[in-house]
Coordinates of C-alpha atoms and ligand atoms in Angstrom, one line a residue:
X1 CA -11.9 -23.1 0.2
X2 CA -11.9 -20.0 -2.0
X3 CA -14.9 -19.8 -4.3
X4 CA -14.5 -18.9 -7.9
X5 CA -15.6 -15.7 -9.5
X6 CA -18.4 -17.5 -11.3
X7 CA -19.7 -19.1 -8.1
X8 CA -19.7 -15.8 -6.2
X9 CA -21.5 -14.0 -9.0
X10 CA -24.1 -16.7 -9.3
X11 CA -24.7 -16.5 -5.5
X12 CA -25.2 -12.8 -5.8
X13 CA -27.8 -13.3 -8.5
X14 CA -29.6 -16.0 -6.5
X15 CA -29.7 -13.7 -3.5
X16 CA -31.3 -11.0 -5.6
X17 CA -28.5 -8.4 -5.6
X18 CA -30.0 -6.1 -8.2
X19 CA -26.9 -4.1 -9.2
X20 CA -23.5 -5.7 -9.1
X21 CA -20.6 -3.2 -9.5
X22 CA -17.5 -4.9 -10.7
X23 CA -14.3 -3.0 -10.4
X24 CA -11.8 -4.4 -12.9
X25 CA -9.9 -3.4 -15.9
X26 CA -10.0 -6.6 -17.9
X27 CA -13.6 -6.7 -19.2
X28 CA -12.9 -9.9 -21.2
X29 CA -12.4 -11.8 -17.9
X30 CA -15.7 -10.4 -16.5
X31 CA -17.6 -11.1 -19.7
X32 CA -16.5 -14.6 -19.5
X33 CA -17.7 -15.0 -16.0
X34 CA -21.0 -13.3 -16.7
X35 CA -21.5 -15.5 -19.7
X36 CA -21.0 -18.6 -17.6
X37 CA -23.3 -17.4 -14.9
X38 CA -26.0 -16.5 -17.4
X39 CA -25.8 -19.4 -19.8
X40 CA -29.6 -19.4 -20.3
X41 CA -30.1 -15.7 -19.6
X42 CA -30.7 -12.9 -22.1
X43 CA -27.7 -10.6 -22.0
X44 CA -27.6 -7.2 -23.4
X45 CA -24.6 -4.8 -23.3
X46 CA -24.3 -1.0 -23.3
X47 CA -21.2 0.6 -24.7
X48 CA -20.7 4.4 -24.4
X49 CA -19.7 4.8 -28.1
X50 CA -21.8 2.2 -29.8
X51 CA -25.0 2.0 -27.7
X52 CA -26.7 -1.4 -27.5
X53 CA -24.5 -4.4 -28.3
X54 CA -25.1 -8.1 -28.7
X55 CA -23.4 -9.4 -25.6
X56 CA -22.1 -12.6 -27.2
X57 CA -20.9 -11.3 -30.6
X58 CA -20.2 -7.6 -29.5
X59 CA -21.8 -6.4 -32.7
X60 CA -23.6 -3.1 -32.4
X61 CA -27.4 -3.4 -32.6
X62 CA -28.8 0.0 -31.9
X63 CA -27.1 3.4 -31.4
X64 CA -28.3 5.1 -28.2
X65 CA -27.3 6.8 -25.0
X66 CA -27.5 5.1 -21.6
X67 CA -30.9 6.7 -20.8
X68 CA -32.4 5.4 -24.0
X69 CA -30.7 2.0 -23.4
X70 CA -32.2 1.6 -20.0
X71 CA -35.7 2.7 -21.1
X72 CA -35.4 0.3 -24.0
X73 CA -34.4 -2.7 -22.0
X74 CA -35.8 -2.2 -18.6
X75 CA -39.0 -4.2 -19.2
X76 CA -37.1 -7.2 -20.7
X77 CA -37.0 -8.7 -17.2
X78 CA -40.8 -9.3 -17.4
X79 CA -40.3 -11.5 -20.4
X80 CA -37.3 -13.5 -19.4
X81 CA -34.4 -13.4 -17.1
X82 CA -32.1 -10.7 -18.3
X83 CA -28.6 -9.3 -17.5
X84 CA -28.0 -5.7 -18.4
X85 CA -24.2 -5.3 -18.7
X86 CA -23.2 -1.6 -18.6
X87 CA -19.5 -0.7 -19.3
X88 CA -17.6 2.4 -18.2
X89 CA -20.8 4.3 -17.3
X90 CA -19.3 5.7 -14.1
X91 CA -19.5 9.3 -15.5
X92 CA -23.3 8.9 -15.9
X93 CA -23.9 7.9 -12.3
X94 CA -24.5 11.5 -11.2
X95 CA -27.3 12.0 -13.7
X96 CA -30.7 11.9 -11.8
X97 CA -32.5 10.3 -14.7
X98 CA -30.0 7.5 -14.9
X99 CA -30.2 7.0 -11.1
X100 CA -34.0 6.9 -11.2
X101 CA -34.0 4.3 -14.1
X102 CA -31.4 2.1 -12.3
X103 CA -33.4 2.3 -9.1
X104 CA -36.6 1.3 -10.9
X105 CA -35.0 -1.7 -12.4
X106 CA -33.5 -2.7 -9.0
X107 CA -36.8 -2.2 -7.2
X108 CA -38.7 -4.3 -9.8
X109 CA -36.2 -7.0 -9.3
X110 CA -36.6 -7.0 -5.6
X111 CA -40.3 -6.5 -5.3
X112 CA -42.0 -7.9 -8.4
X113 CA -42.2 -11.7 -8.6
X114 CA -42.6 -11.8 -12.3
X115 CA -39.6 -9.6 -13.0
X116 CA -36.0 -10.8 -13.2
X117 CA -33.3 -8.5 -14.4
X118 CA -29.8 -7.9 -12.9
X119 CA -27.5 -5.1 -13.8
X120 CA -23.8 -5.4 -14.0
X121 CA -21.7 -2.3 -14.0
X122 CA -18.1 -2.8 -15.2
X123 CA -15.7 -0.1 -14.6
X124 CA -12.2 0.6 -13.4
X125 CA -13.6 3.5 -11.3
X126 CA -16.1 3.0 -8.6
X127 CA -18.8 5.7 -8.2
X128 CA -21.7 4.9 -6.0
X129 CA -24.5 7.4 -5.9
X130 CA -26.0 7.5 -2.3
X131 CA -29.5 6.9 -3.8
X132 CA -28.3 3.5 -5.0
X133 CA -26.1 2.6 -2.1
X134 CA -28.6 0.0 -0.8
X135 CA -29.0 -1.7 -4.2
X136 CA -25.4 -1.9 -5.3
X137 CA -23.0 -4.7 -4.3
X138 CA -19.4 -4.0 -5.1
X139 CA -17.6 -7.1 -6.3
X140 CA -13.9 -7.6 -6.3
X141 CA -12.6 -10.3 -8.5
X142 CA -10.6 -12.5 -6.2
X143 CA -7.0 -12.7 -7.0
X144 CA -5.5 -16.1 -7.7
X145 CA -4.5 -18.0 -4.6
X146 CA -0.9 -19.4 -4.1
X147 CA -1.9 -22.8 -5.5
X148 CA -3.8 -21.2 -8.5
X149 CA -0.6 -19.2 -9.3
X150 CA 1.4 -22.4 -9.1
X151 CA -1.0 -23.9 -11.5
X152 CA -0.7 -21.0 -14.0
X153 CA 3.1 -21.2 -13.9
X154 CA 3.1 -25.0 -14.3
X155 CA 0.7 -24.8 -17.2
X156 CA 2.9 -22.2 -18.8
X157 CA 6.0 -24.3 -18.3
X158 CA 4.2 -27.3 -20.0
X159 CA 3.0 -25.1 -22.9
X160 CA 6.4 -23.7 -23.5
X161 CA 8.1 -27.0 -23.0
X162 CA 10.8 -25.6 -20.6
X163 CA 12.4 -27.0 -17.5
X164 CA 12.4 -24.8 -14.3
X165 CA 13.6 -25.8 -10.8
X166 CA 10.9 -26.3 -8.2
X167 CA 12.6 -23.7 -5.9
X168 CA 12.5 -21.1 -8.7
X169 CA 8.9 -21.9 -9.4
X170 CA 8.0 -21.4 -5.7
X171 CA 9.9 -18.1 -5.4
X172 CA 8.4 -16.7 -8.6
X173 CA 5.0 -17.8 -7.5
X174 CA 5.4 -15.9 -4.3
X175 CA 6.5 -12.7 -6.1
X176 CA 3.5 -13.0 -8.4
X177 CA 1.1 -12.9 -5.5
X178 CA -1.4 -10.1 -5.7
X179 CA -1.5 -10.0 -9.5
X180 CA -4.4 -11.2 -11.5
X181 CA -4.3 -14.1 -14.0
X182 CA -4.0 -11.8 -16.9
X183 CA -1.0 -9.9 -15.4
X184 CA 0.7 -13.2 -14.4
X185 CA 0.4 -14.6 -17.9
X186 CA 1.7 -11.4 -19.3
X187 CA 4.7 -11.4 -17.1
X188 CA 5.5 -15.0 -17.7
X189 CA 5.4 -14.3 -21.4
X190 CA 7.7 -11.3 -21.1
X191 CA 10.1 -13.3 -19.0
X192 CA 10.1 -16.1 -21.5
X193 CA 10.6 -13.8 -24.4
X194 CA 13.5 -12.1 -22.5
X195 CA 15.6 -15.2 -21.9
X196 CA 13.8 -18.2 -23.2
X197 CA 13.3 -19.5 -19.7
X198 CA 12.0 -18.6 -16.3
X199 CA 14.6 -17.9 -13.6
X200 CA 15.3 -16.1 -10.3
X201 CA 16.3 -12.9 -12.3
X202 CA 12.7 -12.6 -13.4
X203 CA 11.8 -11.4 -9.9
X204 CA 13.2 -8.0 -11.0
X205 CA 10.9 -8.0 -14.0
X206 CA 7.9 -8.7 -11.8
X207 CA 9.0 -5.8 -9.6
X208 CA 9.2 -3.5 -12.5
X209 CA 5.8 -4.5 -13.7
X210 CA 4.4 -3.9 -10.3
X211 CA 6.0 -0.4 -10.3
X212 CA 3.9 0.4 -13.3
X213 CA 0.7 -0.4 -11.5
X214 CA 1.7 1.9 -8.6
X215 CA 2.5 4.8 -10.9
X216 CA -0.8 4.4 -12.7
X217 CA -2.9 4.3 -9.5
X218 CA -1.7 7.6 -8.1
X219 CA -2.7 6.4 -4.6
X220 CA 0.6 5.1 -3.4
X221 CA 4.0 6.6 -4.0
X222 CA 7.0 4.4 -4.8
X223 CA 9.9 5.9 -2.8
X224 CA 13.4 5.6 -4.4
X225 CA 16.2 5.8 -1.9
X226 CA 19.9 5.1 -1.5
X227 CA 20.1 4.7 2.2
X228 CA 20.8 1.4 3.9
X229 CA 21.0 0.1 7.5
X230 CA 24.6 1.2 7.9
X231 CA 23.5 4.8 7.3
X232 CA 21.7 4.8 10.7
X233 CA 23.8 5.8 13.6
X234 CA 22.7 4.1 16.8
X235 CA 19.2 2.7 17.2
X236 CA 20.9 -0.7 17.8
X237 CA 17.9 -2.5 19.3
X238 CA 15.7 -1.5 16.4
X239 CA 18.4 -2.4 13.8
X240 CA 18.9 -5.9 15.4
X241 CA 15.2 -6.5 15.4
X242 CA 14.9 -5.5 11.7
X243 CA 17.9 -7.7 10.8
X244 CA 16.1 -10.7 12.4
X245 CA 13.0 -10.0 10.4
X246 CA 15.1 -9.5 7.2
X247 CA 16.2 -13.1 7.5
X248 CA 12.6 -14.2 7.4
X249 CA 11.8 -12.0 4.4
X250 CA 14.9 -13.3 2.6
X251 CA 13.6 -16.9 2.8
X252 CA 9.9 -16.2 3.0
X253 CA 8.7 -19.3 1.3
X254 CA 10.8 -21.6 3.4
X255 CA 10.0 -19.6 6.6
X256 CA 6.2 -19.9 6.0
X257 CA 6.5 -23.6 5.3
X258 CA 8.5 -23.9 8.5
X259 CA 5.7 -22.3 10.4
X260 CA 7.2 -18.8 11.0
X261 CA 4.6 -16.0 11.1
X262 CA 5.0 -13.5 8.3
X263 CA 6.2 -10.2 10.0
X264 CA 3.4 -7.6 10.1
X265 CA 5.2 -4.4 10.7
X266 CA 6.5 -1.9 13.3
X267 CA 5.4 1.4 14.7
X268 CA 8.3 3.8 15.3
X269 CA 7.4 6.7 17.5
X270 CA 9.7 9.4 18.6
X271 CA 11.6 12.7 18.4
X272 CA 11.6 14.6 15.1
X273 CA 14.7 14.2 13.0
X274 CA 16.1 11.2 14.8
X275 CA 16.0 8.6 11.9
X276 CA 12.4 7.3 11.7
X277 CA 12.1 8.0 8.0
X278 CA 15.7 6.8 7.5
X279 CA 14.7 3.5 9.2
X280 CA 11.7 3.1 6.8
X281 CA 14.1 3.3 3.9
X282 CA 16.7 1.2 5.5
X283 CA 14.1 -1.5 6.2
X284 CA 13.2 -1.8 2.5
X285 CA 16.8 -1.9 1.6
X286 CA 17.5 -4.6 4.2
X287 CA 14.5 -6.7 3.2
X288 CA 15.4 -6.1 -0.5
X289 CA 11.8 -5.1 -1.3
X290 CA 10.2 -1.9 -2.7
X291 CA 9.2 0.9 -0.4
X292 CA 5.8 2.5 -1.0
X293 CA 4.3 5.4 0.9
X294 CA 0.7 5.7 1.8
X295 CA -0.5 9.2 2.3
X296 CA -3.9 8.9 4.0
X297 CA -4.8 12.6 3.1
X298 CA -4.6 11.7 -0.5
X299 CA -7.3 9.1 -0.2
X300 CA -9.9 11.5 1.0
X301 CA -12.6 12.0 -1.7
X302 CA -15.7 14.2 -2.0
X303 CA -18.3 11.6 -2.7
X304 CA -20.0 9.3 -0.2
X305 CA -17.9 6.2 0.2
X306 CA -15.1 7.5 -2.0
X307 CA -12.5 7.7 0.7
X308 CA -13.2 4.1 1.9
X309 CA -13.1 2.9 -1.7
X310 CA -9.7 4.7 -2.2
X311 CA -8.4 3.1 1.0
X312 CA -9.6 -0.3 -0.1
X313 CA -7.9 0.1 -3.4
X314 CA -4.7 1.5 -1.9
X315 CA -4.5 -1.5 0.4
X316 CA -5.3 -3.9 -2.4
X317 CA -2.6 -2.3 -4.5
X318 CA -0.1 -2.7 -1.7
X319 CA -1.0 -6.4 -1.6
X320 CA -0.5 -6.5 -5.3
X321 CA 3.0 -5.3 -5.1
X322 CA 3.9 -7.2 -2.0
X323 CA 6.3 -8.2 -0.7
X324 CA 6.8 -4.5 0.0
X325 CA 7.3 -2.1 2.8
X326 CA 4.2 0.1 3.2
X327 CA 5.3 3.3 4.9
X328 CA 2.8 5.5 6.6
X329 CA 4.5 8.6 7.7
X330 CA 3.1 10.8 10.4
X331 CA 0.3 8.3 11.1
X332 CA -0.9 10.4 14.0
X333 CA -1.9 13.2 11.6
X334 CA -3.7 10.8 9.3
X335 CA -5.9 9.4 12.0
X336 CA -5.9 12.4 14.4
X337 CA -8.8 12.6 16.7
X338 CA -10.4 9.4 15.6
X339 CA -13.2 8.4 18.0
X340 CA -12.7 11.4 20.3
X341 CA -15.0 14.3 20.6
X342 CA -13.1 16.8 18.6
X343 CA -10.8 16.9 15.6
X344 CA -11.6 13.7 13.8
X345 CA -14.7 13.1 11.6
X346 CA -16.8 10.2 10.4
X347 CA -14.7 9.6 7.4
X348 CA -11.4 9.3 9.2
X349 CA -13.0 7.1 11.8
X350 CA -14.2 4.8 9.2
X351 CA -10.9 4.8 7.3
X352 CA -9.2 4.0 10.6
X353 CA -11.5 1.1 11.3
X354 CA -11.0 -0.2 7.8
X355 CA -7.2 0.0 8.2
X356 CA -7.2 -1.7 11.6
X357 CA -9.3 -4.6 10.3
X358 CA -7.0 -5.0 7.4
X359 CA -4.0 -5.0 9.7
X360 CA -5.6 -7.5 12.1
X361 CA -6.6 -9.9 9.4
X362 CA -3.7 -9.5 7.0
X363 CA -1.8 -12.6 6.0
X364 CA 0.0 -11.0 3.2
X365 CA 3.6 -9.9 2.9
X366 CA 3.1 -6.2 3.2
X367 CA 5.3 -5.0 6.0
X368 CA 4.0 -1.9 7.6
X369 CA 6.4 0.8 8.9
X370 CA 4.3 3.4 10.6
X371 CA 6.1 6.5 11.9
X372 CA 4.8 9.1 14.3
X373 CA 6.0 12.0 16.5
X374 CA 3.3 12.7 18.9
X375 CA 1.0 9.8 19.8
X376 CA -1.0 11.6 22.6
X377 CA -4.0 11.8 20.3
X378 CA -3.6 8.4 18.7
X379 CA -6.4 6.0 19.3
X380 CA -5.2 3.4 21.9
X381 CA -6.5 0.5 19.7
X382 CA -3.6 1.3 17.4
X383 CA -1.0 0.8 20.0
X384 CA -2.3 -2.6 21.2
X385 CA 0.0 -5.5 20.7
X386 CA -1.1 -7.7 17.9
X387 CA -1.5 -5.0 15.4
X388 CA 2.2 -4.3 15.0
X389 CA 4.8 -6.9 15.8
X390 CA 6.6 -4.2 17.9
X391 CA 6.5 -0.6 19.0
X392 CA 9.8 1.3 19.2
X393 CA 10.6 4.6 20.7
X394 CA 13.3 6.7 19.1
X395 CA 14.8 9.1 21.6
X396 CA 17.3 11.9 21.0
X397 CA 20.6 10.2 20.3
X398 CA 22.8 9.5 23.3
X399 CA 26.5 10.4 23.3
X400 CA 27.8 7.2 21.6
X401 CA 25.0 7.6 19.0
X402 CA 25.9 11.2 18.4
X403 CA 29.5 10.1 17.7
X404 CA 28.3 7.5 15.2
X405 CA 25.9 9.9 13.5
X406 CA 28.7 12.5 13.1
X407 CA 31.0 9.8 11.7
X408 CA 28.5 8.6 9.2
X409 CA 27.9 12.0 7.8
X410 CA 31.6 12.9 7.8
X411 CA 32.5 9.6 6.1
X412 CA 29.7 10.1 3.5
X413 CA 31.3 13.3 2.5
X414 CA 34.9 11.8 2.8
X415 CA 35.9 14.3 5.5
X416 CA 36.3 11.9 8.4
X417 CA 39.8 11.5 9.9
X418 CA 41.1 10.1 13.2
X419 CA 42.2 13.4 14.6
X420 CA 38.6 14.6 15.1
X421 CA 38.0 14.7 18.8
X422 CA 34.7 13.0 19.3
X423 CA 34.8 13.2 23.1
X424 CA 34.5 17.0 23.0
X425 CA 32.0 16.9 20.2
X426 CA 29.7 14.5 22.1
X427 CA 29.9 16.8 25.1
X428 CA 28.9 19.9 23.1
X429 CA 26.1 18.3 21.2
X430 CA 23.9 17.1 24.0
X431 CA 20.2 17.5 22.9
X432 CA 21.0 17.5 19.2
X433 CA 19.0 15.2 17.0
X434 CA 20.4 13.4 13.9
X435 CA 19.2 16.1 11.5
X436 CA 21.0 18.7 13.7
X437 CA 24.2 16.7 13.6
X438 CA 23.9 16.3 9.8
X439 CA 23.5 20.0 9.5
X440 CA 26.6 20.7 11.6
X441 CA 28.6 18.5 9.3
X442 CA 27.2 20.0 6.1
X443 CA 27.8 23.6 7.3
X444 CA 31.3 22.9 8.4
X445 CA 32.2 21.3 5.1
X446 CA 30.6 24.1 3.1
X447 CA 32.6 26.7 5.0
X448 CA 35.8 24.8 4.6
X449 CA 35.2 24.7 0.8
X450 CA 34.4 28.4 0.7
X451 CA 37.6 29.2 2.6
X452 CA 39.6 26.9 0.4
X453 CA 40.6 24.4 3.1
X454 CA 41.1 20.7 2.3
X455 CA 40.4 19.2 5.8
X456 CA 38.1 20.1 8.6
X457 CA 39.1 20.2 12.3
X458 CA 37.3 19.6 15.6
X459 CA 37.3 23.4 16.1
X460 CA 35.6 23.9 12.8
X461 CA 32.9 21.4 13.8
X462 CA 32.6 23.0 17.3
X463 CA 32.1 26.4 15.7
X464 CA 29.1 25.0 13.6
X465 CA 27.8 23.3 16.8
X466 CA 27.7 26.8 18.5
X467 CA 25.9 28.3 15.5
X468 CA 23.3 25.5 15.3
X469 CA 20.1 25.8 17.3
X470 CA 19.4 22.3 18.3
X471 CA 16.0 20.7 18.4
X472 CA 16.0 20.6 22.2
X473 CA 16.2 24.4 22.3
X474 CA 13.7 25.1 19.4
X475 CA 11.1 22.5 20.3
X476 CA 11.6 22.2 24.0
X477 CA 7.9 21.9 24.9
X478 CA 7.1 19.4 22.1
X479 CA 9.9 17.2 23.2
X480 CA 8.8 17.2 26.8
X481 CA 5.3 16.3 25.7
X482 CA 6.5 13.4 23.5
X483 CA 8.5 12.1 26.5
X484 CA 5.6 12.3 28.9
X485 CA 3.3 10.4 26.6
X486 CA 5.9 7.7 25.9
X487 CA 6.4 7.1 29.7
X488 CA 2.8 5.9 29.9
X489 CA 2.9 3.2 27.3
X490 CA 4.6 -0.2 26.9
X491 CA 7.2 0.5 24.2
X492 CA 10.8 -0.7 23.5
X493 CA 13.6 1.8 23.3
X494 CA 15.2 1.8 19.8
X495 CA 18.6 2.5 21.3
X496 CA 20.7 0.3 23.5
X497 CA 21.4 1.7 26.9
X498 CA 24.6 3.7 26.9
X499 CA 27.4 2.1 28.8
X500 CA 29.1 4.7 31.0
Ligands
ATP1 P1 10.5 13.6 11.4 O1 9.8 13.2 12.6 O2 10.8 15.1 11.4 O3 9.9 13.2 10.1 P2 12.5 11.6 11.2 O4 12.8 10.9 12.6 O5 11.8 10.8 10.2 O6 12.0 13.0 11.5 P3 14.7 11.5 9.4 O7 14.0 12.1 8.2 O8 14.9 10.1 9.4 O9 14.0 11.9 10.7 O10 16.1 12.2 9.6 C1 16.4 13.5 9.0 C2 17.8 13.4 8.5 O11 18.7 13.4 9.7 C3 18.1 12.1 7.8 O12 18.0 12.2 6.4 C4 19.5 11.8 8.2 O13 20.5 12.3 7.3 C5 19.7 12.5 9.6 N1 19.6 11.5 10.7 C6 18.6 11.5 11.6 N2 18.8 10.5 12.5 C7 19.9 9.8 12.1 C8 20.6 8.7 12.5 N3 20.2 8.0 13.6 N4 21.7 8.3 11.9 C9 22.2 9.0 10.8 N5 21.5 10.1 10.3 C10 20.4 10.5 10.9

């Protein structure tokens, strides 16, 4: 059973964790928990602008800076059990005097029997100086569980005296997963004010609210797109697989109750410009959930532990906005050289381990789409079954796929007509990838416009084909390398075998 915030905080205090770092934006919630843990404890608070405050009434008692505050209160622990609650002091945590004072209080707490003071640091930003690493415990306020969310909704429904169908309640509860109590109540209020009730349409409202969190965090990027599954030419095996998983996502609540495992994600490996990114977008469109991109490079920070903290926050955030597709593009670059002798470093190795554990243990509705070109330097743990539901290899398009891709791009630009001779075009575009074929269509149409022609012909297209340097000629060696790595692993082809 999940323990409450108060229980966990109390157990930290009992186990003599001297500094508890709470990463949260809603200080009221934390104040409430601290007050409940420290019912008979002396609590003093530090506020950057006002100095020493009475923790209960929040009235200013003495104007001072953090250094003065700590000097003033550090011996309180000899007199009676004390909680020192420091708010938004992360900017001070690179000051050697502050570090020394915090260390002294922490050591007193650990080694002096007659001393009893715990420090709570409350901030939205986690900064952990290496000198204090061994004394600080980072505490994440647990998010409400599914049944707690249902309770919040049911209480809200009773308070507002409205009637909502059970199926709607279950669906809304699932979309609210990953949000904290405060956010859930805020959204329910918004939804109620909007239409005087709670209904399926409110899922959109929840999505919009979640978008706000992503923008504010700066760690994930919400990708807007217009593509859908029909914009992908070929890759039939991959598309069929995704359509099956989409059925699960469309009825997630029922599927889970039925005993279906929540899909974890896929890894798509293969040739450049053959539709991997397109598939990430089409997946989100098919599942009707948002697409967020994780750029591992963006998480790297300059302080000890900062990158890991960023990764933790990014993954938490993805859970908060789930159900969503979490797209990790060029994953081989993000985790290049991990665990090998060269290339990688300690930080990437740790980030990689953190990510693997999260993937292994994840029971949330974040669907991962990892895309990669060259996996020769990818750590083999990544490719093991169980992490991803499936690994797919995207090869250069075969003849039938090239025809479909050309048709898609011609139709998109309203220039497709039945007199275009696809047999000749297929023959002349051997070794072209999807991006090359799109370029052929674009160039042909542009030229027709410049020359004042309404339609385009097979000859026009063939001329552009001749002028286009295909990927197979420009990246010959890279393609051979990708193929030889793929031959060595157990991976499904994304395309159906061509019938000749
Ligand atoms: P990279 O490895 O270089 O990132 P990628 O495999 O992710 O490449 P995409 O970005 O998906 O390639 O493809 C580039 C463009 O080429 C797409 O925007 C799309 O217009 C076109 N394209 C590629 N493959 C296909 C396809 N199978 N069907 C239709 N269009 C395609």
